[in-house]
Coordinates of C-alpha atoms in Angstrom, one line a residue:
Chain A
M34 CA -16.9 31.1 -232.4
K35 CA -15.3 33.5 -234.8
Y36 CA -16.3 31.9 -238.1
Y37 CA -19.4 29.9 -237.3
E38 CA -22.9 30.4 -235.9
F39 CA -25.9 28.2 -235.2
G40 CA -28.6 29.1 -237.4
D41 CA -30.2 28.7 -241.0
K42 CA -28.5 26.8 -243.8
T43 CA -26.2 29.2 -245.6
G44 CA -23.5 28.5 -248.2
R45 CA -22.6 25.1 -249.5
Y46 CA -23.0 21.8 -247.6
V47 CA -19.8 20.5 -246.0
G48 CA -20.7 17.5 -244.1
R49 CA -22.2 16.1 -240.9
T50 CA -21.1 15.7 -237.3
E51 CA -22.9 13.4 -234.9
K52 CA -25.2 16.3 -234.0
Y53 CA -25.0 19.0 -236.7
D54 CA -25.2 19.6 -240.4
V55 CA -22.2 21.7 -241.3
Y56 CA -22.3 24.5 -244.0
T57 CA -19.6 26.9 -244.9
S58 CA -20.5 29.3 -242.0
T59 CA -23.4 27.8 -240.1
L60 CA -24.3 24.7 -238.1
T61 CA -27.8 23.3 -238.0
E62 CA -29.4 20.5 -236.4
A63 CA -28.6 17.3 -238.4
D64 CA -31.6 16.1 -240.7
K65 CA -32.7 12.5 -240.7
E66 CA -31.0 10.5 -243.5
E67 CA -33.4 8.6 -245.7
N68 CA -32.9 5.0 -246.8
D69 CA -32.7 5.0 -250.6
N70 CA -31.6 1.5 -251.3
E71 CA -32.6 0.1 -254.7
E72 CA -35.2 -2.8 -254.6
K73 CA -33.8 -6.2 -255.4
T74 CA -35.5 -7.6 -258.5
Q75 CA -35.8 -11.1 -259.7
G76 CA -32.6 -12.5 -261.0
E77 CA -30.4 -10.1 -259.0
I78 CA -28.2 -11.0 -256.1
Y79 CA -26.3 -9.2 -253.3
F80 CA -22.6 -9.9 -253.8
N81 CA -20.9 -9.7 -250.4
Y82 CA -17.5 -8.3 -250.3
G83 CA -15.6 -7.6 -247.0
P84 CA -15.3 -6.5 -244.2
S85 CA -12.0 -8.4 -244.3
A86 CA -10.7 -9.3 -247.6
G87 CA -7.6 -9.1 -249.9
G88 CA -7.7 -5.7 -251.8
L89 CA -9.3 -3.9 -248.9
R90 CA -6.9 -1.7 -246.8
E91 CA -9.5 -1.1 -244.2
S92 CA -12.3 -3.2 -242.8
V93 CA -15.5 -2.3 -244.7
N94 CA -18.3 -4.4 -246.1
F95 CA -20.0 -3.8 -249.4
Q96 CA -23.2 -5.5 -250.6
I97 CA -23.2 -5.0 -254.4
L98 CA -26.6 -5.5 -255.9
T99 CA -26.0 -7.0 -259.4
P100 CA -27.9 -9.0 -262.1
G101 CA -24.5 -10.5 -263.1
E102 CA -22.0 -8.0 -264.5
S103 CA -23.4 -4.4 -263.9
I104 CA -23.6 -2.8 -260.5
R105 CA -27.1 -1.5 -259.8
D106 CA -26.4 -0.4 -256.2
V107 CA -24.0 -0.9 -253.4
I108 CA -24.9 -0.9 -249.8
I109 CA -21.8 0.2 -247.7
N110 CA -21.5 -1.2 -244.1
S111 CA -18.7 0.8 -242.7
G112 CA -19.4 0.2 -239.0
F113 CA -17.5 -2.9 -238.4
K114 CA -14.4 -1.1 -237.1
N115 CA -16.3 1.6 -235.2
R116 CA -14.1 3.0 -232.5
N117 CA -15.5 4.4 -229.4
I118 CA -13.1 7.1 -228.3
S119 CA -13.3 8.3 -224.7
I120 CA -12.4 12.0 -225.1
I121 CA -15.1 14.0 -223.4
G122 CA -13.7 15.4 -220.1
D123 CA -10.1 15.1 -221.2
S124 CA -7.7 18.1 -221.0
I125 CA -7.3 19.8 -224.2
S126 CA -3.8 18.5 -224.7
D127 CA -4.5 14.9 -223.7
A128 CA -7.4 15.0 -226.3
M129 CA -4.9 15.9 -229.1
L130 CA -3.2 12.4 -228.7
K131 CA -6.6 10.9 -229.6
V132 CA -7.5 13.4 -232.2
E133 CA -4.3 12.8 -234.3
R134 CA -5.2 9.0 -234.3
I135 CA -8.7 9.5 -235.8
N136 CA -7.1 9.4 -239.3
G137 CA -3.4 8.5 -239.0
F138 CA -2.8 9.1 -242.6
H139 CA -4.3 12.6 -242.5
S140 CA -3.0 13.3 -239.0
A141 CA -1.7 16.7 -239.7
S142 CA -5.1 17.8 -241.1
H143 CA -6.9 16.5 -238.1
S144 CA -4.5 17.7 -235.5
I145 CA -4.3 21.2 -237.0
A146 CA -8.1 21.5 -237.4
Y147 CA -8.5 20.6 -233.8
A148 CA -5.8 23.0 -232.7
L149 CA -7.4 25.8 -234.7
A150 CA -10.8 25.1 -233.1
V151 CA -9.4 25.1 -229.5
E152 CA -7.5 28.4 -230.3
D153 CA -10.8 29.9 -231.6
A154 CA -12.6 28.8 -228.5
L155 CA -10.0 30.3 -226.2
N156 CA -9.1 33.3 -228.3
I157 CA -5.5 32.3 -228.7
E158 CA -3.5 34.3 -231.3
N159 CA -2.0 32.0 -233.8
D160 CA -1.2 34.1 -236.9
D161 CA 2.6 33.2 -236.6
L162 CA 1.8 29.5 -237.2
N163 CA -0.4 29.9 -240.3
D164 CA 2.2 29.4 -242.9
A165 CA 3.9 26.4 -241.2
R166 CA 0.6 24.7 -240.7
I167 CA -0.3 25.2 -244.4
V168 CA 3.1 23.7 -245.4
E169 CA 2.3 20.7 -243.1
I170 CA -1.1 20.1 -244.8
E171 CA 0.3 20.4 -248.3
L172 CA 3.0 18.0 -247.7
E173 CA 0.3 15.7 -246.3
R174 CA -1.7 16.3 -249.4
I175 CA 1.1 15.4 -251.8
R176 CA 1.6 12.0 -250.0
S177 CA -2.2 11.3 -249.9
N178 CA -2.6 12.1 -253.6
I179 CA 0.4 9.9 -254.5
D180 CA -1.3 7.2 -252.5
V181 CA -4.7 7.5 -254.4
I182 CA -2.9 7.3 -257.8
K183 CA -0.9 4.3 -256.6
G184 CA -4.3 2.7 -255.8
L185 CA -5.5 3.4 -259.3
C186 CA -2.4 1.8 -260.8
E187 CA -2.8 -1.2 -258.5
S188 CA -6.4 -1.6 -259.7
A189 CA -5.2 -1.5 -263.3
G190 CA -2.6 -4.1 -262.7
F191 CA 0.1 -1.6 -263.5
A192 CA 2.8 -3.0 -261.3
V193 CA 5.7 -0.8 -262.4
P194 CA 4.2 2.6 -261.9
E195 CA 2.4 1.2 -258.7
K196 CA 5.8 0.3 -257.2
Q197 CA 7.3 3.6 -258.3
L198 CA 4.5 5.5 -256.6
L199 CA 5.0 3.3 -253.5
L200 CA 8.7 4.3 -253.6
L201 CA 7.7 8.0 -253.9
R202 CA 5.1 7.8 -251.1
E203 CA 7.8 6.3 -248.9
E204 CA 10.2 9.1 -249.9
V205 CA 7.6 11.7 -248.9
A206 CA 7.1 9.8 -245.5
R207 CA 10.9 10.2 -245.0
I208 CA 10.7 13.9 -245.8
I209 CA 8.0 14.3 -243.2
S210 CA 10.0 12.2 -240.6
G211 CA 13.2 14.1 -241.3
A212 CA 11.4 17.4 -240.5
F213 CA 9.1 16.2 -237.7
A214 CA 10.8 13.1 -236.4
H215 CA 7.6 11.0 -237.0
R216 CA 6.3 9.7 -240.3
Y217 CA 2.6 10.6 -239.5
Y218 CA 3.0 13.9 -237.7
F219 CA 2.1 12.3 -234.3
S220 CA 2.9 14.6 -231.4
V221 CA 4.0 17.5 -233.8
N222 CA 1.0 19.7 -233.5
R223 CA -0.1 21.1 -230.2
I224 CA -2.3 24.1 -229.3
N225 CA -0.5 27.2 -230.5
S226 CA 2.7 25.2 -231.1
I227 CA 4.5 22.9 -233.6
E228 CA 7.5 20.8 -233.2
G229 CA 9.7 20.5 -236.4
D230 CA 12.5 21.6 -238.5
F231 CA 11.0 23.0 -241.7
S232 CA 14.4 23.6 -243.3
R233 CA 14.6 19.8 -244.0
I234 CA 11.8 19.9 -246.5
S235 CA 12.9 19.7 -250.0
L236 CA 10.6 18.4 -252.7
R237 CA 12.5 18.8 -255.9
T238 CA 13.3 15.1 -256.4
V239 CA 9.7 14.2 -255.6
E240 CA 8.5 16.6 -258.3
K241 CA 10.8 15.2 -260.8
Q242 CA 10.0 11.6 -260.1
F243 CA 6.3 12.2 -260.0
R244 CA 6.3 14.1 -263.3
S245 CA 8.1 11.1 -265.0
I246 CA 5.4 8.6 -263.8
Y247 CA 2.5 11.1 -264.5
E248 CA 3.8 11.6 -268.1
G249 CA 4.0 7.7 -268.4
L250 CA 0.5 7.2 -267.1
L251 CA -1.0 9.9 -269.4
S252 CA 0.6 8.3 -272.5
S253 CA -0.8 4.8 -271.6
K254 CA -4.0 4.2 -273.6
I255 CA -4.7 1.0 -271.6
F256 CA -4.6 3.0 -268.3
L257 CA -6.6 5.9 -269.4
D258 CA -9.2 3.6 -271.1
R259 CA -9.8 1.9 -267.6
I260 CA -10.4 5.1 -265.7
Q261 CA -12.3 7.2 -268.4
E262 CA -16.1 7.5 -268.2
N263 CA -16.6 5.4 -265.1
G264 CA -17.6 6.3 -261.8
I265 CA -19.2 9.6 -262.8
V266 CA -20.5 11.9 -260.1
L267 CA -21.6 15.5 -260.8
N268 CA -23.1 16.4 -257.5
P269 CA -23.3 19.8 -256.0
I270 CA -23.1 18.2 -252.5
S271 CA -19.6 17.0 -252.8
T272 CA -16.3 17.9 -251.5
G273 CA -12.6 18.1 -252.1
P274 CA -10.9 16.6 -255.3
A275 CA -14.2 14.8 -256.1
A276 CA -16.0 18.1 -256.3
R277 CA -13.3 19.9 -258.2
A278 CA -13.2 16.9 -260.6
G279 CA -16.9 17.9 -261.4
N280 CA -16.2 21.4 -262.0
F281 CA -17.4 22.6 -258.5
R282 CA -14.9 25.2 -257.2
Y283 CA -15.2 23.8 -253.7
D284 CA -12.2 24.3 -251.6
A285 CA -11.8 25.2 -247.8
R286 CA -8.5 26.9 -248.8
L287 CA -10.7 29.4 -250.7
D288 CA -13.7 29.8 -248.5
S289 CA -12.6 29.1 -244.9
K290 CA -10.8 31.6 -242.7
S291 CA -9.3 29.1 -240.4
L292 CA -6.0 29.0 -242.4
I293 CA -5.4 31.9 -244.6
Y294 CA -3.9 30.9 -247.9
G295 CA -2.1 33.2 -250.4
K296 CA -2.8 33.0 -254.1
F297 CA -2.8 29.5 -255.7
N298 CA -4.4 27.9 -258.6
T299 CA -7.5 25.7 -258.3
V300 CA -7.4 22.7 -260.3
L301 CA -10.7 21.9 -261.9
E302 CA -12.0 19.3 -264.3
K303 CA -15.4 18.9 -265.9
D304 CA -16.4 15.2 -266.4
G305 CA -16.6 14.0 -262.8
D306 CA -15.3 10.6 -263.7
T307 CA -12.4 8.5 -262.2
F308 CA -10.1 10.0 -264.8
S309 CA -11.0 13.6 -263.7
R310 CA -10.3 12.8 -260.1
F311 CA -7.1 11.2 -261.1
L312 CA -6.1 14.4 -263.0
V313 CA -7.2 16.7 -260.1
R314 CA -5.1 14.6 -257.6
A315 CA -2.1 14.6 -259.8
E316 CA -2.2 18.3 -260.7
E317 CA -2.7 19.2 -257.2
I318 CA 0.6 17.6 -256.2
F319 CA 2.4 20.1 -258.4
E320 CA 0.3 22.9 -257.0
S321 CA 1.0 21.8 -253.4
I322 CA 4.7 21.8 -254.1
N323 CA 4.2 25.5 -255.5
I324 CA 2.4 26.4 -252.4
I325 CA 5.0 25.0 -250.1
E326 CA 7.9 26.6 -252.0
S327 CA 6.0 29.9 -252.1
Y328 CA 5.8 30.2 -248.3
G329 CA 9.6 29.5 -247.9
V330 CA 9.1 28.3 -244.3
K331 CA 12.6 27.2 -243.3
R332 CA 12.9 27.7 -239.6
I333 CA 12.8 25.3 -236.6
F334 CA 9.7 25.3 -234.5
R335 CA 9.9 24.2 -231.0
K336 CA 7.3 22.8 -228.5
N337 CA 5.6 25.4 -226.5
K338 CA 4.3 24.0 -223.1
M339 CA 1.7 26.6 -222.3
E340 CA -0.8 26.1 -219.6
L341 CA -4.2 26.0 -221.1
S342 CA -7.4 26.9 -219.3
G343 CA -10.6 28.8 -219.9
S344 CA -14.0 28.1 -221.6
G345 CA -15.6 28.8 -224.7
D346 CA -16.6 27.1 -228.0
G347 CA -14.8 27.2 -231.3
T348 CA -14.8 25.8 -234.8
A349 CA -12.3 25.3 -237.7
R350 CA -12.7 24.0 -241.2
I351 CA -9.6 23.2 -243.4
E352 CA -9.1 21.5 -246.7
S353 CA -7.7 18.0 -245.9
P354 CA -6.4 16.0 -248.8
A355 CA -9.8 14.6 -249.3
G356 CA -11.9 17.7 -248.8
D357 CA -13.5 19.7 -246.0
L358 CA -12.6 18.7 -242.5
F359 CA -14.5 20.5 -239.8
Y360 CA -14.1 20.5 -236.0
Y361 CA -16.2 22.0 -233.3
V362 CA -15.0 22.1 -229.7
K363 CA -16.8 23.2 -226.4
I364 CA -14.2 23.7 -223.6
K365 CA -15.2 24.2 -220.0
E366 CA -12.3 25.2 -217.6
G367 CA -9.6 23.7 -219.8
K368 CA -11.5 20.4 -220.4
L369 CA -13.3 19.2 -223.4
A370 CA -17.1 19.4 -222.9
D371 CA -18.0 18.5 -226.4
I372 CA -16.3 17.7 -229.7
Q373 CA -17.8 17.3 -233.1
M374 CA -16.1 16.4 -236.3
S375 CA -17.2 16.2 -239.9
P376 CA -14.7 14.2 -242.0
P377 CA -14.6 14.5 -245.9
S378 CA -15.1 10.8 -246.1
Y379 CA -18.8 11.5 -245.0
L380 CA -19.6 13.1 -248.4
N381 CA -17.1 11.1 -250.4
I382 CA -18.5 7.7 -249.4
R383 CA -22.0 8.8 -250.4
N384 CA -20.8 10.0 -253.7
F385 CA -18.8 6.9 -254.2
R386 CA -22.1 5.0 -253.9
S387 CA -23.9 7.3 -256.4
A388 CA -21.0 7.2 -258.7
L389 CA -21.3 3.4 -258.9
R390 CA -25.1 3.0 -259.1
N391 CA -26.4 1.9 -262.4
K392 CA -23.5 3.1 -264.5
N393 CA -20.7 0.7 -263.9
I394 CA -19.7 -3.0 -264.1
F395 CA -17.7 -5.1 -261.6
T396 CA -14.4 -4.3 -262.9
D397 CA -14.9 -0.5 -262.4
F398 CA -15.5 -1.0 -258.7
F399 CA -11.9 -0.7 -257.4
F400 CA -11.0 2.3 -259.7
V401 CA -14.0 4.2 -258.5
W402 CA -13.3 3.2 -254.8
E403 CA -9.6 4.2 -255.0
S404 CA -10.3 7.5 -256.7
F405 CA -12.3 8.9 -253.8
G406 CA -9.5 8.3 -251.3
I407 CA -12.0 7.4 -248.6
W408 CA -10.8 6.5 -245.0
I409 CA -13.1 4.5 -242.8
S410 CA -11.1 5.4 -239.8
E411 CA -12.3 8.9 -239.7
L412 CA -15.8 8.1 -240.6
E413 CA -16.4 5.4 -237.9
V414 CA -15.5 7.2 -234.7
K415 CA -17.9 7.9 -231.8
F416 CA -16.8 10.4 -229.2
Q417 CA -17.8 9.6 -225.6
Chain B
M1188 CA -10.3 21.1 -269.4
G1189 CA -9.3 22.6 -266.2
E1190 CA -7.9 26.0 -265.9
L1191 CA -4.5 24.7 -264.7
R1192 CA -2.8 21.7 -265.9
H1193 CA 0.9 21.0 -265.7
L1194 CA 0.8 18.3 -268.2
D1195 CA -1.6 17.7 -271.1
I1196 CA -3.2 14.5 -271.8
G1197 CA -1.0 12.6 -274.3
T1198 CA 2.1 14.5 -273.2
G1199 CA 4.1 11.3 -273.7
G1200 CA 1.9 10.1 -276.5
E1201 CA 4.5 10.3 -279.3
V1202 CA 6.8 8.1 -277.3
S1203 CA 4.7 5.5 -275.6
V1204 CA 6.2 4.4 -272.3
N1205 CA 7.3 0.7 -272.1
W1206 CA 6.8 0.2 -268.3
F1207 CA 9.0 -2.9 -268.3
I1208 CA 12.0 -0.9 -269.7
N1209 CA 11.1 2.1 -267.5
G1210 CA 11.1 -0.3 -264.5
I1211 CA 14.5 -1.7 -265.4
R1212 CA 16.0 1.8 -266.0
K1213 CA 15.2 2.9 -262.5
R1214 CA 17.4 0.0 -261.2
I1215 CA 17.2 -1.7 -257.9
Q1216 CA 16.0 0.7 -255.2
T1217 CA 15.9 -2.0 -252.4
E1218 CA 17.7 -1.1 -249.1
K1219 CA 19.1 -2.6 -246.1
L1220 CA 16.8 -2.5 -243.1
D1221 CA 19.0 -0.2 -241.0
Q1222 CA 19.6 2.2 -243.9
Y1223 CA 16.9 4.7 -242.8
R1224 CA 16.1 5.5 -239.3
V1225 CA 13.4 7.6 -237.6
M1226 CA 13.4 8.9 -234.1
Y1227 CA 9.7 8.1 -233.2
P1228 CA 9.0 5.2 -232.8
S1229 CA 12.5 3.8 -231.7
V1230 CA 13.7 2.3 -228.5
L1231 CA 13.6 4.7 -225.7
E1232 CA 16.1 5.1 -223.0
G1233 CA 16.5 7.1 -219.7
M1234 CA 14.5 7.7 -216.6
S1235 CA 11.2 9.6 -216.3
D1236 CA 8.6 10.0 -213.6
Y1237 CA 5.9 11.2 -216.1
N1238 CA 2.5 10.0 -215.3
C1239 CA 1.9 8.2 -218.7
P1240 CA -1.7 8.0 -219.8
T1241 CA -1.1 4.5 -221.5
E1242 CA 0.8 3.3 -218.5
A1243 CA 3.8 2.6 -220.6
L1244 CA 5.9 3.9 -217.7
R1245 CA 5.4 2.2 -214.4
D1246 CA 7.8 2.3 -211.4
G1247 CA 10.4 3.7 -213.8
K1248 CA 10.1 0.6 -216.2
W1249 CA 9.3 1.3 -219.9
D1250 CA 6.8 -1.0 -221.6
M1251 CA 7.2 -0.6 -225.3
D1252 CA 3.9 -2.5 -226.1
K1253 CA 2.0 0.3 -224.4
C1254 CA 3.9 3.2 -225.6
I1255 CA 2.5 5.5 -228.2
F1256 CA 5.7 7.5 -228.4
C1257 CA 4.0 10.8 -227.7
R1258 CA 7.2 12.7 -226.6
Q1259 CA 5.6 13.8 -223.3
C1260 CA 8.0 12.0 -220.9
D1261 CA 11.7 12.4 -220.4
L1262 CA 12.9 9.3 -222.2
D1263 CA 15.1 9.8 -225.2
P1264 CA 14.7 8.2 -228.6
T1265 CA 17.7 6.2 -229.7
G1266 CA 16.8 5.7 -233.3
N1267 CA 17.0 1.9 -232.9
Q1268 CA 14.1 0.4 -234.7
D1269 CA 14.1 -2.8 -232.7
T1270 CA 10.8 -2.1 -231.2
Y1271 CA 9.5 -5.8 -231.0
S1272 CA 9.7 -8.9 -229.0
V1273 CA 9.2 -12.5 -230.0
E1274 CA 7.2 -14.8 -227.7
K1275 CA 7.3 -17.8 -230.0
A1276 CA 9.4 -18.8 -232.8
I1277 CA 7.9 -19.1 -236.4
P1278 CA 7.7 -22.8 -237.2
N1279 CA 10.5 -24.1 -239.5
I1280 CA 8.1 -24.9 -242.2
F1281 CA 7.7 -21.3 -243.0
K1282 CA 11.5 -20.8 -243.5
K1283 CA 11.1 -20.5 -247.4
S1284 CA 7.8 -18.7 -247.6
L1285 CA 5.6 -17.0 -245.2
Y1286 CA 2.3 -15.5 -246.2
L1287 CA 0.8 -12.7 -244.1
Y1288 CA -2.9 -11.9 -243.9
P1289 CA -3.6 -8.4 -242.3
V1290 CA -6.8 -7.7 -240.3
D1291 CA -7.8 -4.3 -239.4
S1292 CA -9.6 -4.6 -236.1
G1293 CA -9.9 -0.8 -235.5
T1294 CA -7.0 1.3 -236.8
C1295 CA -6.4 4.9 -237.5
G1296 CA -4.9 3.8 -240.8
A1297 CA -1.3 4.4 -240.1
C1298 CA -0.6 0.8 -239.2
N1299 CA -2.3 -0.3 -242.6
V1300 CA -0.2 2.1 -244.5
E1301 CA 3.0 0.9 -242.9
F1302 CA 2.0 -2.7 -243.6
T1303 CA 1.6 -1.9 -247.2
T1304 CA 5.0 -0.2 -247.3
L1305 CA 6.6 -3.6 -246.7
F1306 CA 5.9 -4.3 -250.4
S1307 CA 7.6 -1.1 -251.6
P1308 CA 10.8 -1.2 -253.5
Q1309 CA 12.8 0.2 -250.4
Y1310 CA 11.8 -2.8 -248.2
D1311 CA 10.7 -5.4 -250.8
S1312 CA 9.6 -8.1 -248.3
S1313 CA 9.7 -10.8 -251.1
R1314 CA 13.5 -10.8 -250.8
F1315 CA 13.0 -12.2 -247.3
K1316 CA 10.4 -14.7 -248.6
I1317 CA 7.6 -12.7 -247.0
F1318 CA 4.5 -12.3 -249.0
M1319 CA 0.8 -11.3 -248.7
A1320 CA -2.1 -13.6 -248.8
N1321 CA -5.5 -12.4 -250.1
T1322 CA -7.5 -14.9 -247.8
P1323 CA -6.8 -16.4 -244.4
R1324 CA -7.1 -19.8 -246.0
H1325 CA -3.8 -19.3 -247.7
A1326 CA -2.1 -17.4 -244.8
D1327 CA 0.6 -18.6 -242.5
A1328 CA 0.5 -15.6 -240.1
L1329 CA -2.3 -13.3 -239.1
V1330 CA -1.3 -9.6 -238.6
V1331 CA -3.7 -8.0 -236.3
M1332 CA -3.8 -4.1 -236.4
G1333 CA -6.0 -1.7 -234.3
V1334 CA -7.9 -1.7 -231.1
H1335 CA -10.5 -4.1 -230.2
T1336 CA -13.9 -3.3 -231.7
E1337 CA -17.2 -5.1 -231.3
G1338 CA -17.9 -5.2 -234.9
M1339 CA -14.6 -6.9 -235.8
E1340 CA -14.4 -9.3 -233.0
R1341 CA -16.1 -12.2 -234.8
V1342 CA -14.4 -11.3 -238.1
L1343 CA -11.0 -11.6 -236.5
Q1344 CA -12.0 -14.9 -234.9
E1345 CA -13.3 -16.2 -238.1
A1346 CA -10.1 -15.2 -240.0
Y1347 CA -8.1 -17.0 -237.3
D1348 CA -10.2 -20.1 -237.4
A1349 CA -9.9 -20.2 -241.3
M1350 CA -6.1 -20.4 -241.3
P1351 CA -4.4 -23.7 -241.7
E1352 CA -2.2 -25.1 -238.9
P1353 CA 0.4 -24.2 -237.8
K1354 CA -0.3 -20.5 -237.7
V1355 CA 1.3 -17.5 -236.2
V1356 CA -0.3 -14.4 -234.7
I1357 CA 1.5 -11.1 -235.1
G1358 CA 0.3 -8.0 -233.1
L1359 CA 1.2 -4.9 -235.0
G1360 CA 1.2 -1.5 -233.4
A1361 CA 0.4 -0.2 -229.8
C1362 CA -3.4 -0.3 -230.5
A1363 CA -3.4 -4.0 -231.2
L1364 CA -1.0 -4.9 -228.4
S1365 CA -2.4 -2.8 -225.5
G1366 CA -5.1 -0.5 -226.9
G1367 CA -2.6 2.4 -227.0
I1368 CA -4.4 5.7 -226.1
I1369 CA -7.7 4.7 -228.0
G1370 CA -9.0 1.6 -226.3
R1371 CA -8.1 -2.0 -225.5
G1372 CA -6.0 -4.5 -227.4
A1373 CA -7.5 -6.6 -230.2
M1374 CA -6.4 -9.9 -229.0
E1375 CA -5.2 -11.5 -225.7
K1376 CA -2.1 -13.2 -227.0
Y1377 CA 0.5 -12.7 -229.7
D1378 CA 3.4 -14.8 -230.9
I1379 CA 5.2 -11.7 -232.2
H1380 CA 4.7 -8.2 -230.6
I1381 CA 5.6 -5.3 -232.8
A1382 CA 5.4 -2.0 -230.9
G1383 CA 5.2 1.5 -232.2
C1384 CA 2.5 3.9 -233.1
P1385 CA 2.6 3.0 -235.9
P1386 CA 5.7 0.5 -236.0
T1387 CA 8.1 1.3 -238.9
P1388 CA 8.3 -1.1 -241.9
A1389 CA 11.9 -2.0 -241.0
A1390 CA 10.7 -3.0 -237.4
I1391 CA 8.0 -5.1 -238.8
L1392 CA 10.3 -7.0 -241.2
K1393 CA 13.2 -7.4 -238.5
A1394 CA 10.7 -8.9 -236.0
I1395 CA 9.4 -11.4 -238.5
I1396 CA 13.0 -12.4 -239.6
E1397 CA 14.1 -12.7 -235.9
A1398 CA 11.0 -14.8 -235.1
R1399 CA 11.9 -17.1 -238.1
D1400 CA 15.5 -17.4 -237.1
K1401 CA 14.7 -18.2 -233.6
K1402 CA 15.3 -21.8 -232.5

């Protein structure tokens, strides 16, 4: 483990795996989480929404505590679709097929973080893949941010920009499939190898199209009114765009050594509301395009079928589109003996709840939910 | 104010955008279903003796429902997106409108995103009279995605029971059909099997159209 050690809490809190609390450079035993549900008082009801309902992309249940219009609390039951993934004892490469399906929409982030952790455990030299991996993750970030903004437009009933963003999301999916032969990066990343033609990545049209939609949204008072001053969260225990929207300069691209980024601009906002998260997501699309162009990776990478054996433990932390994504692996003679993963959705779903409590009304619910870009799939996974 | 911003708030403030006109100006972006192709997933051909972890290859025969298109075997992708099979035709009553209700039994999220892409301008499912229902009570077809999970078993059954007769069940993706590499299939039987990990939007629409046209 080059970048992590077991020990005391140091640095900022990044998230939690099944066993450990994760900080920027240390792992500690996970603390017990306390129940802090609000007491239901007279005249209040729990409004039950989900786990399967129109408007929900994934299966999740919300019990919204309300006296009528305002939201006092929301209890989130995300365990309905909990998947038990049998992975312990798998060979390192077979395990990759399962890891990339933990969160299909952020599969590049998950597969690269896992590959980096394995390479750390087995001391495999990987410097020549650094830039290409960054390009993959930034391209994934562009698609993911477009998707979050599309969700905000959908919540506002803005059908035209919603469809234009849906069109743009599909355009990015096609850029990904043109370069990697798959729309979700499945079977693209392996240990110490990538399969893809980076010369096919061109984002000029995407930038132009997005700029035009973004300009339109920024000029729409109705849209801005809907997302300003709701879902406020200014919590130092946060991650990703949600943290940066509250003026916390948290970014694994700045403070993790798993992938080495060159110079780039950090997008920060101050208010921590849905609008700030929208701005951060939108501005980061332009910044990701700048990052991709600055690397100028244009070559073809081919699959490298290297035999993998050895033992050791390794870690990796990268900035996935929603925030810090951490992997820990323990390998014994080429097989996985342990795997621990902390997804950004762990902190984001907690901050989503605190953003909603006591400050919002029912109609704010979807704006706040969409603005965090939470994926239940990566949250509800049990490794066996 | 952040330290970096490519556009300031109110950039277009002087000329407020009329989204209706804006939408019309962009013109129709809808495509034919075969206009865009991807290599994975697509129909595979050739021979391989690879020991497939999902048992999609047995005695030299390829079972597309089990395939996760992992590129480990020697089968070659054709680019043909017809990765589906129809067990039972969609009843005639749904010729003019078919409402789909999706249920996520235990997905990675990719099938969910591909399902929503059906409503993008490129695919525009409404031109095929295919729409989305917000409740199973208004649905004609249940679209099941993801592996079987304990928590969703009852929810899935309740959604099925809530649908009016006649009803159609569509299995979308390797996880729902066979469990793929993650677990076991979400349901025992489907009327329409749409293979892929995840299936492409074109494959989903083509499968439904074929099932509707089937006598």
